[in-house]
């Protein structure tokens, strides 16, 4: 290396004289940048197996689509939010539906009192769907809809709403998720058992292949596996194995693979392991190309894995929440460098409540800044050729192949899901991850290290559940009163007959029912009359959390206290873990159940989707010391007071009630006033929670 820099200075002066002044304004300082770089033997972007991207030019020609997954309250309020977002730079719509809609219930159903309009927009009829897209031209807008359980009525109503806007099915662009297998694994917003659910998937693929050439018939989702605690290899393998099952379902209906495969899309979660997450997308493209070749695809477009990505919700923290802006930026950059086709960035307040307009704008601007200021769009696959990235990509490919092979040996993913293997593997990974966080092995800034001394309250979005439900019921009654009831019932009977005879296309029959103004709940019920409603078997894993602690003194201390409790009372302290309402996200509940069981609690896990009176009945029958309510869908202000009332009715007022999950701090006093003993938000250390719950139980027992 030279030590005299005068030579360098002379060269620099010459270079400056030779470079046009206009080029000095570039961020690269005049350094020429190619749109793609190659090493010896490097793959070419846009060419099989598409590891480096599905298009040769990728973002250098057109950046990824900016989407914001949003929906809340009524269709009217969500419509106003969508239109504002589109005006401020958003390029496509991603619709979030409320849990009542997901589970196929109309807003007037007694099981959904706390769910209407809370975690998404309520849709009961075509009129709601028309209001949702009022003023938004559906022949010019790509619409993504996250819907699986009630996918038939939702897609039918979308099609009819577009028709009445003057837009034919052939012009509709967008995606319907239609991924039911992952619901049975992790998210749990299913309605029907697996086999008829797979029939629904196939009918939708068949109809869209014939009538909706611009519309993606399925979005095969690893995101919810990611959020449930899956490792990168598990998310990759199980997502692609689901894709194989859906392709086979369509082929079983006589469809040529190249007639529909180009309209399949994927959906991955992007977490905080930066390089691993971007390598995951590269590996997914490589694997899918190989898989589709094996399934008989000839057209290269059938072998392209196109994906939407969303930054992780589970990585967001309630504590020191502005750190979430940084987390989302890191995750968004990983998705972009990995080559996603569209992206949703979570708002920083989503570990606390529904996002506000301010936090949504910040999340959207994160993508705009990446697109317009960071210059990452100038080069295709800029990290391709990195020793580390290429090694990670190869390791992910090999690991995923092993798990896909296991699923194939089980008879395919439908059989594997029914046997419960993938679900158990993901729950085990989640428990191990939580133990690492609680032990401080995985550092979460602001949670288990670098905690601030004080935290400022932040503005949250509040939804008046009772008001929204009343509005929805009034609209539903107006539609029912004005429709041709005879025609409506005829269409529902036809749908029921199609389901019973295993013939005809269920989506096409549902479109006719939607035109006749049958409600979402009525269309769902017509199929449920034939298929039945699926009920999962709830299992709690044990031994995984405790094994991570060994002789840890804090773990041993609480085990000792529980042993003393057992000696004094002749039994273990007991807790019933409850999931009320239609929220199927059970990662938190399962982790708590597993950890408490390993500590020595007698743990009883309730079924999903129970009502408050049902939970109180279990508490009475089991004579538990405590009820732990897991809430992630903002129904706590309706469901928890209802539970307290149901416990008092059964004279169980001494039972300790604890609430955990996404609870805004502004709601704490409301819940404490209702009788809740403790509230544990996201990021709570499980051992600390166990100490607190045991103290509450001991205190109540000593006061009897």
XYZ file of C-alpha atoms in Angstrom, residues 35-458:
424
model
C -28.185 -3.356 -13.320
C -26.910 -6.889 -12.636
C -23.571 -8.389 -11.629
C -22.236 -11.839 -12.456
C -19.456 -14.002 -11.126
C -18.018 -17.100 -12.738
C -20.851 -19.599 -13.266
C -23.440 -17.211 -11.775
C -27.127 -17.730 -12.485
C -29.019 -15.206 -14.578
C -32.025 -13.371 -13.069
C -35.292 -14.146 -14.797
C -34.114 -17.584 -15.923
C -34.750 -20.947 -14.274
C -34.358 -21.693 -11.422
C -35.001 -17.990 -10.667
C -32.832 -17.917 -7.529
C -31.765 -14.378 -8.409
C -35.267 -13.122 -9.226
C -38.270 -13.854 -11.400
C -37.544 -11.012 -13.844
C -34.289 -10.208 -15.561
C -34.475 -6.530 -14.610
C -36.417 -6.795 -11.317
C -36.686 -3.415 -9.571
C -34.378 -1.680 -12.022
C -37.359 -1.726 -14.374
C -40.267 -1.616 -11.919
C -40.132 -1.524 -8.099
C -42.134 -3.842 -5.893
C -45.785 -3.024 -5.206
C -46.379 -1.152 -1.961
C -49.309 -2.676 -0.104
C -50.769 -1.971 3.328
C -52.795 -4.765 4.909
C -55.688 -2.872 6.439
C -59.318 -3.098 7.394
C -61.302 -2.179 10.465
C -64.765 -1.233 11.648
C -67.301 -0.811 8.840
C -66.801 -0.932 5.073
C -67.438 2.804 4.938
C -64.599 3.642 7.362
C -62.176 1.219 5.729
C -63.003 2.674 2.314
C -62.056 6.156 3.526
C -58.775 4.781 4.894
C -57.996 2.993 1.596
C -58.666 6.040 -0.538
C -56.445 8.195 1.641
C -53.624 5.619 1.491
C -53.862 5.392 -2.297
C -53.578 9.161 -2.552
C -50.365 9.043 -0.493
C -48.412 6.502 -2.532
C -49.860 3.073 -1.865
C -50.147 1.042 -5.089
C -52.408 -1.882 -4.188
C -55.000 -2.848 -1.600
C -54.668 -5.685 0.905
C -57.920 -6.239 2.737
C -58.062 -7.427 6.344
C -61.434 -8.901 7.312
C -62.733 -9.179 10.844
C -62.769 -12.539 12.575
C -66.523 -12.960 12.323
C -66.182 -12.760 8.539
C -63.219 -15.144 8.529
C -65.184 -17.732 10.434
C -68.284 -17.498 8.246
C -70.591 -15.744 10.724
C -72.842 -12.776 10.076
C -72.475 -9.872 12.482
C -75.722 -10.751 14.270
C -74.507 -14.224 15.279
C -74.310 -14.595 19.090
C -70.801 -16.115 18.999
C -69.185 -12.995 17.529
C -70.291 -10.266 19.925
C -66.715 -9.181 20.684
C -65.258 -9.657 17.208
C -67.258 -7.515 14.782
C -65.089 -4.842 13.146
C -62.238 -5.334 15.611
C -59.322 -6.971 13.777
C -60.531 -6.172 10.279
C -63.519 -4.942 8.325
C -66.932 -6.579 8.769
C -68.506 -7.945 5.573
C -72.008 -9.431 5.717
C -73.425 -8.841 2.224
C -72.628 -7.586 -1.284
C -73.692 -4.131 -0.134
C -70.795 -4.058 2.342
C -68.394 -5.168 -0.389
C -69.668 -2.456 -2.738
C -69.171 0.147 -0.005
C -65.662 -1.146 0.692
C -64.572 -0.356 -2.886
C -66.746 2.690 -3.511
C -64.837 5.144 -5.703
C -62.005 2.651 -6.249
C -62.058 1.400 -9.872
C -61.621 -2.350 -9.680
C -60.466 -2.582 -13.304
C -57.461 -0.422 -12.372
C -56.615 -1.608 -8.867
C -54.918 -4.811 -7.708
C -56.767 -6.143 -4.658
C -55.354 -8.748 -2.299
C -57.773 -10.389 0.135
C -56.586 -12.420 3.103
C -59.417 -14.921 3.338
C -59.441 -18.686 3.746
C -62.312 -20.127 5.781
C -65.085 -18.031 4.229
C -63.232 -17.708 0.920
C -66.248 -18.803 -1.165
C -68.725 -16.085 -0.057
C -66.056 -13.365 0.141
C -64.752 -13.963 -3.379
C -68.315 -14.346 -4.695
C -69.295 -10.980 -3.181
C -66.161 -9.323 -4.555
C -67.021 -10.579 -8.046
C -70.635 -9.366 -7.789
C -69.566 -5.982 -6.368
C -67.211 -5.558 -9.330
C -69.956 -6.541 -11.793
C -72.258 -3.911 -10.313
C -69.416 -1.408 -10.670
C -69.305 -2.360 -14.362
C -66.133 -4.467 -14.171
C -66.178 -7.987 -15.567
C -64.425 -10.905 -13.907
C -61.890 -11.023 -16.752
C -60.586 -7.568 -15.791
C -60.116 -8.200 -12.076
C -56.546 -8.191 -10.797
C -55.326 -9.273 -7.395
C -55.084 -12.287 -5.136
C -57.299 -14.302 -2.841
C -55.322 -16.143 -0.161
C -57.378 -19.368 -0.341
C -54.716 -21.262 1.665
C -56.624 -23.519 4.027
C -53.878 -25.989 4.990
C -51.916 -23.403 6.947
C -55.136 -22.578 8.829
C -55.209 -26.108 10.207
C -51.537 -25.771 11.143
C -51.316 -22.349 12.765
C -53.883 -19.612 12.172
C -57.069 -21.611 12.793
C -59.635 -19.493 10.945
C -60.999 -22.599 9.267
C -64.666 -23.536 8.938
C -64.933 -26.931 7.248
C -62.870 -30.130 7.684
C -59.718 -30.539 5.549
C -61.123 -32.632 2.691
C -64.088 -30.409 1.720
C -61.847 -27.396 2.322
C -59.452 -28.755 -0.294
C -62.381 -29.154 -2.671
C -63.132 -25.446 -2.203
C -59.505 -24.581 -3.021
C -59.704 -26.602 -6.236
C -63.039 -25.081 -7.292
C -61.636 -21.569 -6.917
C -58.519 -22.414 -8.934
C -60.707 -23.959 -11.627
C -63.085 -20.990 -11.855
C -60.366 -18.338 -11.916
C -58.412 -20.286 -14.568
C -61.501 -20.161 -16.795
C -62.928 -16.723 -16.029
C -60.349 -14.542 -14.217
C -57.047 -14.741 -16.151
C -55.493 -11.752 -14.352
C -56.388 -12.905 -10.857
C -54.166 -15.014 -8.586
C -56.301 -17.898 -7.346
C -54.251 -18.674 -4.269
C -51.579 -17.104 -2.079
C -49.747 -19.918 -0.350
C -48.812 -18.482 3.010
C -45.805 -19.109 5.174
C -46.362 -15.827 6.993
C -48.679 -17.273 9.605
C -46.283 -20.162 10.215
C -43.541 -17.583 10.744
C -45.708 -15.711 13.229
C -46.594 -18.933 15.038
C -42.917 -19.585 15.696
C -41.741 -21.662 12.726
C -38.061 -21.680 11.891
C -37.020 -20.422 8.454
C -36.602 -24.009 7.237
C -40.041 -25.013 8.563
C -41.750 -21.989 7.010
C -40.057 -22.618 3.683
C -40.711 -26.360 3.586
C -44.289 -26.451 4.823
C -45.319 -23.532 2.601
C -43.964 -25.156 -0.542
C -45.378 -28.549 0.491
C -48.788 -26.869 0.801
C -48.255 -25.516 -2.700
C -47.631 -29.013 -4.013
C -50.910 -30.159 -2.489
C -52.866 -27.315 -4.101
C -51.340 -28.002 -7.513
C -52.346 -31.647 -7.230
C -55.877 -30.647 -6.195
C -56.217 -28.576 -9.367
C -54.732 -31.327 -11.520
C -57.249 -33.756 -10.032
C -59.965 -31.567 -11.574
C -58.461 -32.125 -15.003
C -56.674 -28.774 -15.224
C -53.410 -28.616 -17.131
C -50.684 -27.366 -14.795
C -49.557 -24.662 -17.200
C -53.126 -23.333 -17.432
C -53.205 -22.225 -13.790
C -49.740 -22.395 -12.230
C -48.763 -18.946 -13.470
C -51.466 -17.443 -11.266
C -50.269 -19.055 -8.038
C -48.524 -16.755 -5.601
C -46.838 -17.019 -2.214
C -46.707 -15.021 1.008
C -43.768 -15.097 3.413
C -43.072 -13.486 6.754
C -39.836 -11.557 7.165
C -38.226 -11.509 10.594
C -35.156 -9.967 12.169
C -32.520 -12.504 11.055
C -31.599 -10.239 8.173
C -29.427 -12.409 5.922
C -31.354 -15.605 6.647
C -34.660 -13.999 5.692
C -33.464 -12.685 2.335
C -31.781 -16.028 1.591
C -35.113 -17.703 2.366
C -36.756 -15.952 -0.585
C -33.907 -16.943 -2.906
C -34.180 -20.546 -1.729
C -37.961 -20.526 -2.184
C -37.652 -19.557 -5.850
C -35.027 -22.195 -6.513
C -37.025 -24.939 -4.804
C -40.347 -24.051 -6.429
C -38.814 -24.146 -9.914
C -37.494 -27.635 -9.222
C -40.788 -28.767 -7.664
C -42.924 -27.525 -10.546
C -40.658 -29.159 -13.101
C -41.194 -32.420 -11.244
C -44.964 -31.909 -11.309
C -44.945 -31.578 -15.085
C -44.804 -27.820 -15.718
C -43.321 -26.838 -19.048
C -43.966 -23.093 -19.219
C -41.224 -21.144 -17.372
C -43.916 -18.828 -15.962
C -45.409 -21.823 -14.161
C -42.092 -22.332 -12.383
C -41.679 -18.761 -11.145
C -42.339 -18.275 -7.437
C -43.917 -14.851 -7.097
C -44.305 -13.658 -3.549
C -45.773 -10.990 -1.336
C -43.995 -10.386 1.955
C -44.955 -8.823 5.262
C -42.662 -7.701 8.021
C -43.069 -9.674 11.213
C -45.794 -8.862 13.696
C -44.373 -11.095 16.398
C -41.065 -9.207 16.337
C -42.885 -6.001 17.325
C -42.754 -5.183 21.025
C -45.150 -3.443 23.357
C -42.193 -2.156 25.363
C -40.354 0.865 23.933
C -42.549 0.585 20.792
C -40.759 3.193 18.680
C -37.958 0.647 18.319
C -40.409 -1.182 16.072
C -39.857 1.431 13.361
C -36.242 0.263 13.157
C -37.215 -3.410 13.213
C -39.698 -2.945 10.381
C -37.121 -1.075 8.284
C -34.567 -3.869 8.676
C -37.157 -6.512 7.785
C -38.427 -4.530 4.807
C -34.893 -4.211 3.443
C -34.388 -7.972 3.812
C -37.569 -8.619 1.806
C -36.459 -6.217 -0.926
C -32.932 -7.617 -1.182
C -34.510 -11.072 -1.281
C -36.595 -10.058 -4.320
C -40.223 -9.799 -3.166
C -42.886 -8.705 -5.683
C -44.957 -6.764 -3.152
C -44.556 -5.772 0.473
C -46.535 -4.757 3.534
C -44.686 -2.992 6.338
C -46.229 -3.288 9.805
C -46.903 -0.182 11.833
C -44.902 0.323 15.020
C -47.986 0.262 17.267
C -49.416 -3.088 16.144
C -48.166 -4.889 19.263
C -50.524 -2.610 21.166
C -53.585 -1.917 19.024
C -54.793 -1.373 15.466
C -52.509 1.073 13.611
C -53.342 4.757 13.534
C -53.184 6.950 10.428
C -49.865 8.347 11.681
C -48.217 4.963 12.247
C -49.596 3.633 8.935
C -48.100 6.612 7.073
C -44.736 5.997 8.715
C -44.856 2.329 7.716
C -45.811 3.200 4.134
C -43.081 5.862 3.920
C -40.537 3.242 4.991
C -41.132 1.552 1.647
C -41.184 4.805 -0.296
C -37.823 5.804 1.170
C -36.354 2.411 0.303
C -37.628 2.761 -3.256
C -36.650 6.354 -3.903
C -33.739 7.192 -1.595
C -31.741 4.055 -0.804
C -30.904 3.144 -4.432
C -31.425 -0.552 -3.674
C -33.634 -0.730 -6.774
C -30.704 -0.021 -9.096
C -29.240 -3.534 -9.030
C -30.803 -6.983 -9.386
C -29.961 -9.376 -6.517
C -27.156 -7.144 -5.152
C -26.085 -9.724 -2.549
C -25.970 -12.614 -5.018
C -22.507 -14.130 -5.083
C -21.816 -13.358 -1.442
C -20.225 -16.462 0.092
C -22.482 -16.128 3.120
C -25.722 -15.571 1.203
C -25.062 -18.394 -1.226
C -24.212 -20.760 1.647
C -27.377 -19.797 3.545
C -29.471 -20.263 0.405
C -28.039 -23.733 -0.147
C -28.529 -24.750 3.507
C -32.155 -23.627 3.417
C -32.770 -25.545 0.197
C -31.316 -28.733 1.650
C -33.112 -28.410 4.986
C -36.452 -27.720 3.308
C -36.054 -30.725 1.011
C -35.795 -33.005 4.043
C -39.041 -31.689 5.584
C -40.880 -31.754 2.252
C -39.754 -35.354 1.875
C -41.190 -36.173 5.306
C -44.539 -34.672 4.275
C -44.533 -36.691 1.064
C -43.840 -39.877 3.021
C -46.861 -39.062 5.212
C -49.066 -39.010 2.095
C -48.865 -35.288 1.312
C -49.537 -32.191 3.379
C -53.276 -32.791 3.819
C -52.484 -36.075 5.564
C -49.522 -34.595 7.431
C -51.645 -31.689 8.702
C -54.421 -34.017 9.825
C -51.841 -36.103 11.719
C -50.593 -32.916 13.409
C -46.859 -33.299 12.776
C -46.120 -29.853 11.248
C -48.215 -28.078 13.886
C -46.361 -29.833 16.706
C -42.972 -29.029 15.146
C -43.852 -25.323 14.881
C -45.181 -25.182 18.458
C -41.975 -26.806 19.698
C -39.888 -24.212 17.847
C -42.006 -21.419 19.367
C -41.499 -22.729 22.905
C -37.741 -22.995 22.381
C -37.617 -19.450 21.023
C -39.548 -18.082 24.010
C -37.212 -19.834 26.421
C -34.188 -18.259 24.697
C -35.767 -14.814 24.991
C -36.713 -15.320 28.640
C -33.179 -16.484 29.444
C -31.713 -13.478 27.625
C -29.911 -15.635 25.064
C -31.801 -13.866 22.270
C -31.578 -10.152 22.994
C -34.688 -8.042 22.389
C -33.758 -4.388 22.827
C -36.111 -2.628 25.213
C -37.579 -5.928 26.428
C -34.964 -8.182 28.011
C -32.108 -5.696 27.743
C -31.697 -1.904 27.518
C -35.090 -1.211 29.056
C -35.976 2.487 29.291
C -36.681 3.923 32.745
C -40.003 5.366 31.621
C -42.213 5.005 28.576
C -44.488 7.608 27.044
C -48.045 6.681 26.147
C -48.802 6.582 22.438
